[in-house]
Every structure is written in C-alpha cells, then in structure tokens.
Amino acid sequence: MAMIEVKNVTKQFGDLTVLDNFSVDFDHSGVTVLIGPSGTGKSTLLRCINGLEKIDEGDILVDGLSVNNKKNLKQIRKTCGMVFQQTVIFPHMNVLDNLTMSPIKLLRMSKAEAEDKARYYLDKVGLASKEKSRHNELSGGEQQRIAIARALMMSPEALLLDEITSALDPEMTREVLNILVNLAKEGVCMLCVTHEMSFAKEVASRILFMEGGKLVCDVSKDDFFGSVREENERINKFLSFIGE
Amino acid sequence: MKLNYRFLKNPQYIALLKEGALNTLIITFFCLIFGFLLGLIFALMRQSKVKIFRIIGAFWVDFLRNTPFLVQIFFFYYGLPVLGIQTSPVITSIIALSINISAVNCEAIRAGLMAVKKDYFDCAYALGFDKIQTIRYVVLPISLRVAFKPLVNNFINLILTTSTCFSITVVDLMGASKIINGRVDRPFEIYMMLLVMYFCLLTLISIISKAIDKRIAIKL
Amino acid sequence: MQDVHTIGKYADFAVGDIRTFAEACGVTLSVTLLSLLIGTVIGIIFGLIRCSKNKLIRFLPLIIMEPLRNSPLVVQLFLVYYGLPVMAGILLKDYTAAIITLSLNTAAFFGVLVHNSILAIPVSQWEAGYALGHGKFSTFINVIARQALRLLIPQAITLYIGQLQCSSIVSLISLRDITRVGQLLSVRTMRPFAVWGIVFGLYYLVSFPLARLADYLAKRIDYTY
Ligand SMILES: Nc1ncnc2c1ncn2[C@@H]1O[C@H](COP(=O)(O)OP(=O)(O)OP(=O)(O)O)[C@@H](O)[C@H]1O
Ligand SMILES: [Mg+2]
C-alpha cells in the first residue's frame, strides 16, 4: 500500500475545476518534485492531502486513513508535515516554543524532552543559536528553516513543501535548499512543489508535471530531463520558460 | 486664600468617600466584565458571514460612538421606569456604561481578531491542531496581545466615565464629593483632591499596563 | 429640579419646545466650536513644545496635559466652575467655565496628537529637506508639517467628535445645552423615549458624517514611507 493514495479527486472553487479526476500515489521513500505552471492546482493538491481543503469527489488515503473523515485529520497531519510559501512563525512565542508547542500539546511530550528534540532539529537546520529569537528577528530564509524544523518535530513520515523558497532571495533560497538536500540524503520522504530545477536534479527521484488540474507526466528524474524533455514540446517550453 | 482640608477629619465624610469609592469600584468592575463580553459578541457579529449580523454590529458601534454617554445614561434613567423596570441608579449605570464601552471594546477586539490572518490557521492546522486548539493556542493569544493596549485605554476611559454617573444620583466618588461640598462648601479643595486621586490612580494603571504591554507586545 | 418649573410642569410637547431645542443646539454648538478652536490653538503650541530638543522644556507641557488627560472632565469642570471663583475670587459664568474647561481638555489631547504626528515622520524626511538646502524652519513647514497634517487631520476629527459628545457634561452645571433641555423636557412631558430619541438624533446627525469623513481620510493616508 502506498503511503498517500490520491484517488479520482475532483476539487472545485465555485465554477473553477482545479483538480479534475486526479489520481496519483506516493511511496514512503525519496523526493518527489511536483511542477507545473501557475494556477494549475499544485498547492491545492497538497492542501487536499493535508485536509486543509475539502475535496468534492474521490478520496485521499494517507496510510489508509481517508481525509474525508474529520476524525482522521489529526493523524494524517501527524503523518504529513507541511510547510507553506507563506509560513508564519507564531509571533507570540520564541523559536523554541514554536517548535515545542505541537509535541507538548498534541503528543503530551514532556517539556524537557520536547526541548531536547527541538534543539536537535534547530541544530539540523543550522539555527541552534536562534532558539530565543522572535519571528521579527529572523530573515525569510531562517523562518522557512525553522518552519521545516517545526514540521519535523511531529516526526512526520513525509514532508509536504509548497514553494517554500519562492518568496526568498537567491542566497536564502540556497540556505533552505541545502537543508532539504541534507534531509533528503538522510532519507526523509518529501513531496515538494518547487521551480528550483537544480534542486530537483540533485535530489529528486521522481518528477510530476501537472497542468490544468491533470497529471501530464509522472516519470523518474533522468527520464524527465532526458527523453521526456526532448519529446514533449510543452514541458520543454515550460522548462525553458523557468530558465532551465 | 488658604487651602483647608479640615473636613477630612470628619468621620462622616470619610465614610461617605469610602461609600463613593466602593460604588465607583463596583460600577467599574461590572462594566469591565460586561463591557468586554458585549464587545466580544459584537466583534464576532461584525466579523460574521451573516450580513444582518454585520449590519447590526456596525450600527451598534456607530450609534454608541456618535452619541454622548450622558444622553445614553439619561435615556435609561428616565426610560426604564416608563417601561415598568425599577432598578437602582447603580444598576442603571452599569447597564448604560457597559453598553457604552462595548462599542469601543468591539473595535479593539476586532482589530485583534483581524490580526490573525488565514496563514496562522493554515500553519496551526497543518501542525495537527484542531479548530478549538488553534483558537486557544494561537488565535486568542495573538488577538488579545494586539488588543491589549486599546482595551487598557478603554478601561481608563471607563474609569473616567464612571464619574458622570453621579448625574443620576449614584453616590460614587464624584457623587460623594458633591454631597460633601454641599455641606462644607470647599469646592476647590474637594474637587482638587478628587482630580489628584483620579490622576494618581490612572497614572499608576498606565504605568503598569505599559510594563505589561512591553512584555507581551508582538510586532506583526 | 428647579429648572423644571421654569419650563412648565407635566405638560406635553408644545410649539415653544422647538425653539427651546433650537436654542439648546446653539449652546451645544457654540460651546463645542469655541472650545475646539481655542483648544486646537493651545494644543498645537503644546505639541510643538513637546517636540523640543531640550528635555526640560519638552517636559513642561506634560504638567498641564497629563492631569487633564487622566482625570474626569466633570471634575475639571466643577473645579473651574465652583472651585476657581472661591480660590481666585473671580466670578465665572457657567458658559465661561464650560469654555475654559473644554478648551484646556481639548488642548491636552490635541497636543498629544500633534506631537505623535510629527514624531511619526521619519528622520529621513528631515534629512531630505536639509539636503535640498532648506533650513530647519523651512524643512519643518514645507516637508514635515504637511505630511504630519495628513496624519493629524483624521485623528483630530475623531477627537472633535469625542469633544462634541463631552460637551454634554456642561448640562451638569445647568447650562442649557441639548442634553440639559432633553432632561428637562423628558421630566416635564413624561415621554422619555420621544425626547431622548430627538436628542440622540441631533448629536448623531452632526457626529456621524464627521466620523465617516475621519474614516475616509484615515484610509486614504499611505502609511508606508
Ligand atoms: N480558496 C480559494 N478560493 C477560490 N479559488 C481558489 C482558492 N485557492 C485557489 N484557488 C484557485 O485555484 C487555482 C489553483 O490554485 P493553486 O494555488 O492550487 O495553484 P498553484 O498550482 O499552486 O499555483 P502557483 O504556482 O501560482 O502557486 C487558481 O486559479 C486559484 O485562483
Ligand atoms: Mg501554489
């Protein structure tokens, strides 16, 4: 059984069909990169998997649990950590508390244990020195790295990352991507929406290209940048367009 | 002319002042609670998806902010008996003043609620918090911190405004002072004393609240 | 309540009441406008002194402003109306006492608004003025004051609305403003809802459009520098 099974999902906003009878599976391993033009429903897909948007038809199973059942959402969100483009570090607490809040409140972890774990992940994202900082004392890149650490605190089986670098300047983007590369090498399973093709080339095992609410292609990285690109006019154009 | 505070030696007047202070305290206390709750209700109404609630909320705030408190309290004082409702002046004051400050509290609370954007909900939900937990651990702590300063301002205004309740015969600090002045005829001394008392109290509240605000303030 | 007898006892509305209300509007408006005018002028002076570089000078206006901002207006009014004549040996008419109190009170709050508006203009704007060859005074008038004014106006209107409502407390020294007349008529006619309805309406009619104007002007300000 795949970890995430998206089965014939249709999602509409009013008249606009954003996901059109969409199906795809994700396994427990590797980095999957999801690309496609703006407005094709990439974010919507991720949000549906995490139960942030209700789906109109079809079903999504995460470890066999359906997102259509509200009772499963807590477990599903524990399985899939998510980081957004517009992530917020909660402004009423410092970085350490941002990290420890969910395990303490949701997993009943002891404060000491949660703080140890938080320090471990802060160290991992290279921000061990920032544990007492507030959100307004952090750069955009630092905020995203902390958000990654915060998502990891719940020990998710997979990370859903939605264009987490697209609001950052190149240098900060690099910082964040380096963290992701390290995590990928350690075997953290990720599903990312990103337009950073260098990142995709470095760590992705699988690439999905979607357009107009449909999956256009679903291939391995090597195929994508090799044969698929040469044969598929549309994908070639898209890649050239984003500067590849 | 020399200042003459001898009347303060008279235990009768001290007792009167104590009664006044107690009434001021009672009115302030209940208006603080009811004014906040009413403000919260109307803030939620103004944020509601139901249009009629929004209209009622907006009208409530507009009306109360654009008419004098004194007229509002007279309205209740002269109006309630006509409806057959007999209450004490203190209760009438609490009703009128709670309603009056609910309007400004509504605006303060609304600003707090609006400070919590959709992104905060998304992040909290994605971490696994449900709706109630999100409100408890994220929305409320942020909203109340943002609303704290204006709410304290409203509280200070509330204390200032209680002093007009004597106009409907409430024996609050001001009412007591007026009675004492009627007997000893030392208006300058009495009202100066009252002014200094209010000034010290409110300055103290300002200083404390600024210290608290400094600790809890968040930059959004 | 002595005034009641001067208007008549327990009688329904009469034509004369229209005139009474009209006169009351005159009292409320003249007290409010006059004290706002005086208060604004004094307030600007307070606000400018508050911007001084000298710490002592900067502190001086606070001695007047803080007690005025942190004590009840009624107490201030009674102090001026009843207390001052005894203390200083001068007799004040109710109208004069009302104007003095409301003016000073307005000035205290206006001073804060002026001070804050000027402080809100970033230092870079001063520097820009100097860089263009303006002196200190000229920079203030041509660069700072104009921008500060845009911040100030909506807040000033809000303050004015508040002071219009505060003017109702002059009824407590028996000055026949709208509130006082409302009180007298509501006792005389025994029809509080009709009377207070009219009184609410009169205040609302002046206040509401001004409040909307303040909202509109506040929204138009671009706070980003
Ligand atoms: N809450 C919403 N209400 C209405 N329409 C929405 C909503 N969220 C998204 N949409 C619409 O759905 C479509 C898909 O949005 P989505 O954010 O999933 O696109 P995307 O592929 O992530 O694009 P981008 O690369 O720009 O992030 C867009 O046309 C968007 O306008
Ligand atoms: Mg998107």
PDB file of C-alpha atoms in Angstrom, chain A residues 86-213:
ATOM      1  CA  GLN A  86       3.685  31.991   3.447  1.00  0.00           C
ATOM      2  CA  THR A  87       4.693  30.165   6.572  1.00  0.00           C
ATOM      3  CA  VAL A  88       4.309  32.040   9.815  1.00  0.00           C
ATOM      4  CA  ILE A  89       6.386  31.645  12.885  1.00  0.00           C
ATOM      5  CA  PHE A  90       3.863  32.256  15.663  1.00  0.00           C
ATOM      6  CA  PRO A  91       4.579  35.787  16.834  1.00  0.00           C
ATOM      7  CA  HIS A  92       3.605  35.355  20.478  1.00  0.00           C
ATOM      8  CA  MET A  93       6.350  32.903  21.336  1.00  0.00           C
ATOM      9  CA  ASN A  94      10.040  32.420  20.664  1.00  0.00           C
ATOM     10  CA  VAL A  95      11.520  29.941  18.238  1.00  0.00           C
ATOM     11  CA  LEU A  96      11.964  27.178  20.782  1.00  0.00           C
ATOM     12  CA  ASP A  97       8.349  27.421  21.918  1.00  0.00           C
ATOM     13  CA  ASN A  98       7.211  27.443  18.302  1.00  0.00           C
ATOM     14  CA  LEU A  99       8.892  24.092  17.909  1.00  0.00           C
ATOM     15  CA  THR A 100       7.858  22.523  21.187  1.00  0.00           C
ATOM     16  CA  MET A 101       4.246  23.689  21.218  1.00  0.00           C
ATOM     17  CA  SER A 102       2.761  20.978  18.999  1.00  0.00           C
ATOM     18  CA  PRO A 103       4.515  17.937  20.538  1.00  0.00           C
ATOM     19  CA  ILE A 104       3.746  19.204  24.045  1.00  0.00           C
ATOM     20  CA  LYS A 105       0.098  19.992  23.391  1.00  0.00           C
ATOM     21  CA  LEU A 106      -0.695  17.237  20.906  1.00  0.00           C
ATOM     22  CA  LEU A 107       1.610  14.367  21.798  1.00  0.00           C
ATOM     23  CA  ARG A 108       1.784  15.097  25.534  1.00  0.00           C
ATOM     24  CA  MET A 109       5.540  15.082  25.302  1.00  0.00           C
ATOM     25  CA  SER A 110       7.329  16.408  28.381  1.00  0.00           C
ATOM     26  CA  LYS A 111       8.758  19.902  28.096  1.00  0.00           C
ATOM     27  CA  ALA A 112      12.328  18.757  28.632  1.00  0.00           C
ATOM     28  CA  GLU A 113      12.077  16.040  26.027  1.00  0.00           C
ATOM     29  CA  ALA A 114      10.420  18.402  23.538  1.00  0.00           C
ATOM     30  CA  GLU A 115      13.144  20.980  24.069  1.00  0.00           C
ATOM     31  CA  ASP A 116      15.872  18.431  23.528  1.00  0.00           C
ATOM     32  CA  LYS A 117      14.214  17.354  20.336  1.00  0.00           C
ATOM     33  CA  ALA A 118      13.736  20.980  19.259  1.00  0.00           C
ATOM     34  CA  ARG A 119      17.416  21.737  19.823  1.00  0.00           C
ATOM     35  CA  TYR A 120      18.335  18.686  17.781  1.00  0.00           C
ATOM     36  CA  TYR A 121      16.275  19.880  14.814  1.00  0.00           C
ATOM     37  CA  LEU A 122      17.310  23.504  15.210  1.00  0.00           C
ATOM     38  CA  ASP A 123      20.877  22.332  15.002  1.00  0.00           C
ATOM     39  CA  LYS A 124      19.991  20.352  11.924  1.00  0.00           C
ATOM     40  CA  VAL A 125      18.655  23.439  10.141  1.00  0.00           C
ATOM     41  CA  GLY A 126      21.685  25.401  11.299  1.00  0.00           C
ATOM     42  CA  LEU A 127      19.871  27.717  13.684  1.00  0.00           C
ATOM     43  CA  ALA A 128      20.900  26.428  17.086  1.00  0.00           C
ATOM     44  CA  SER A 129      21.770  29.975  18.137  1.00  0.00           C
ATOM     45  CA  LYS A 130      18.288  31.340  17.389  1.00  0.00           C
ATOM     46  CA  GLU A 131      16.189  29.443  19.891  1.00  0.00           C
ATOM     47  CA  LYS A 132      15.295  32.563  21.859  1.00  0.00           C
ATOM     48  CA  SER A 133      14.577  34.757  18.816  1.00  0.00           C
ATOM     49  CA  ARG A 134      11.192  36.133  17.831  1.00  0.00           C
ATOM     50  CA  HIS A 135       9.678  35.932  14.379  1.00  0.00           C
ATOM     51  CA  ASN A 136      10.511  39.537  13.531  1.00  0.00           C
ATOM     52  CA  GLU A 137      14.174  38.976  14.312  1.00  0.00           C
ATOM     53  CA  LEU A 138      14.524  36.291  11.641  1.00  0.00           C
ATOM     54  CA  SER A 139      15.172  36.523   7.924  1.00  0.00           C
ATOM     55  CA  GLY A 140      12.760  34.893   5.493  1.00  0.00           C
ATOM     56  CA  GLY A 141      15.158  32.016   4.919  1.00  0.00           C
ATOM     57  CA  GLU A 142      15.606  31.461   8.627  1.00  0.00           C
ATOM     58  CA  GLN A 143      11.844  31.456   9.101  1.00  0.00           C
ATOM     59  CA  GLN A 144      11.430  28.758   6.483  1.00  0.00           C
ATOM     60  CA  ARG A 145      14.188  26.649   8.022  1.00  0.00           C
ATOM     61  CA  ILE A 146      12.511  26.956  11.389  1.00  0.00           C
ATOM     62  CA  ALA A 147       9.195  26.006   9.829  1.00  0.00           C
ATOM     63  CA  ILE A 148      10.856  22.871   8.437  1.00  0.00           C
ATOM     64  CA  ALA A 149      12.234  22.059  11.877  1.00  0.00           C
ATOM     65  CA  ARG A 150       8.820  22.729  13.385  1.00  0.00           C
ATOM     66  CA  ALA A 151       7.192  20.310  10.953  1.00  0.00           C
ATOM     67  CA  LEU A 152       9.845  17.680  11.734  1.00  0.00           C
ATOM     68  CA  MET A 153       9.085  17.943  15.458  1.00  0.00           C
ATOM     69  CA  MET A 154       5.987  15.800  14.955  1.00  0.00           C
ATOM     70  CA  SER A 155       8.170  13.071  13.379  1.00  0.00           C
ATOM     71  CA  PRO A 156       6.170  13.004  10.149  1.00  0.00           C
ATOM     72  CA  GLU A 157       6.620  10.233   7.619  1.00  0.00           C
ATOM     73  CA  ALA A 158       6.641  12.756   4.824  1.00  0.00           C
ATOM     74  CA  LEU A 159       7.032  16.488   4.357  1.00  0.00           C
ATOM     75  CA  LEU A 160       4.753  18.391   2.021  1.00  0.00           C
ATOM     76  CA  LEU A 161       6.563  21.505   0.883  1.00  0.00           C
ATOM     77  CA  ASP A 162       4.725  24.118  -1.159  1.00  0.00           C
ATOM     78  CA  GLU A 163       7.092  26.505  -2.937  1.00  0.00           C
ATOM     79  CA  ILE A 164       8.825  27.225   0.306  1.00  0.00           C
ATOM     80  CA  THR A 165      11.625  29.174  -1.341  1.00  0.00           C
ATOM     81  CA  SER A 166       9.715  31.234  -3.857  1.00  0.00           C
ATOM     82  CA  ALA A 167       9.444  34.304  -1.612  1.00  0.00           C
ATOM     83  CA  LEU A 168      13.156  34.266  -0.831  1.00  0.00           C
ATOM     84  CA  ASP A 169      16.142  35.867  -2.497  1.00  0.00           C
ATOM     85  CA  PRO A 170      18.711  33.555  -4.148  1.00  0.00           C
ATOM     86  CA  GLU A 171      21.036  33.405  -1.184  1.00  0.00           C
ATOM     87  CA  MET A 172      18.317  32.490   1.300  1.00  0.00           C
ATOM     88  CA  THR A 173      16.882  30.040  -1.229  1.00  0.00           C
ATOM     89  CA  ARG A 174      20.229  28.301  -1.290  1.00  0.00           C
ATOM     90  CA  GLU A 175      20.293  28.106   2.523  1.00  0.00           C
ATOM     91  CA  VAL A 176      16.901  26.440   2.626  1.00  0.00           C
ATOM     92  CA  LEU A 177      17.601  24.084  -0.261  1.00  0.00           C
ATOM     93  CA  ASN A 178      20.827  22.943   1.385  1.00  0.00           C
ATOM     94  CA  ILE A 179      18.815  21.892   4.396  1.00  0.00           C
ATOM     95  CA  LEU A 180      16.394  19.993   2.181  1.00  0.00           C
ATOM     96  CA  VAL A 181      19.242  18.269   0.344  1.00  0.00           C
ATOM     97  CA  ASN A 182      20.689  17.108   3.659  1.00  0.00           C
ATOM     98  CA  LEU A 183      17.311  15.869   4.826  1.00  0.00           C
ATOM     99  CA  ALA A 184      16.795  14.045   1.546  1.00  0.00           C
ATOM    100  CA  LYS A 185      20.163  12.355   1.916  1.00  0.00           C
ATOM    101  CA  GLU A 186      19.125  11.210   5.358  1.00  0.00           C
ATOM    102  CA  GLY A 187      16.124   9.567   3.787  1.00  0.00           C
ATOM    103  CA  VAL A 188      13.322  11.990   4.748  1.00  0.00           C
ATOM    104  CA  CYS A 189      10.476  11.489   2.327  1.00  0.00           C
ATOM    105  CA  MET A 190       9.357  14.709   0.654  1.00  0.00           C
ATOM    106  CA  LEU A 191       6.779  15.904  -1.777  1.00  0.00           C
ATOM    107  CA  CYS A 192       7.757  19.364  -2.952  1.00  0.00           C
ATOM    108  CA  VAL A 193       6.325  21.915  -5.250  1.00  0.00           C
ATOM    109  CA  THR A 194       9.283  23.918  -6.479  1.00  0.00           C
ATOM    110  CA  HIS A 195      10.623  25.653  -9.530  1.00  0.00           C
ATOM    111  CA  GLU A 196      14.226  25.118  -8.421  1.00  0.00           C
ATOM    112  CA  MET A 197      15.301  22.692 -11.093  1.00  0.00           C
ATOM    113  CA  SER A 198      18.845  22.456  -9.807  1.00  0.00           C
ATOM    114  CA  PHE A 199      17.362  21.133  -6.598  1.00  0.00           C
ATOM    115  CA  ALA A 200      15.197  18.688  -8.495  1.00  0.00           C
ATOM    116  CA  LYS A 201      18.199  17.457 -10.458  1.00  0.00           C
ATOM    117  CA  GLU A 202      20.190  16.996  -7.285  1.00  0.00           C
ATOM    118  CA  VAL A 203      17.820  15.038  -5.098  1.00  0.00           C
ATOM    119  CA  ALA A 204      14.539  14.210  -6.813  1.00  0.00           C
ATOM    120  CA  SER A 205      13.788  10.612  -7.590  1.00  0.00           C
ATOM    121  CA  ARG A 206      10.531  11.279  -9.351  1.00  0.00           C
ATOM    122  CA  ILE A 207       9.035  14.237 -11.142  1.00  0.00           C
ATOM    123  CA  LEU A 208       5.393  15.022 -11.703  1.00  0.00           C
ATOM    124  CA  PHE A 209       4.268  17.632 -14.175  1.00  0.00           C
ATOM    125  CA  MET A 210       0.724  18.819 -13.913  1.00  0.00           C
ATOM    126  CA  GLU A 211      -1.357  21.268 -15.895  1.00  0.00           C
ATOM    127  CA  GLY A 212      -4.992  22.255 -15.849  1.00  0.00           C
ATOM    128  CA  GLY A 213      -5.784  20.033 -12.886  1.00  0.00           C
TER     129      GLY A 213
END
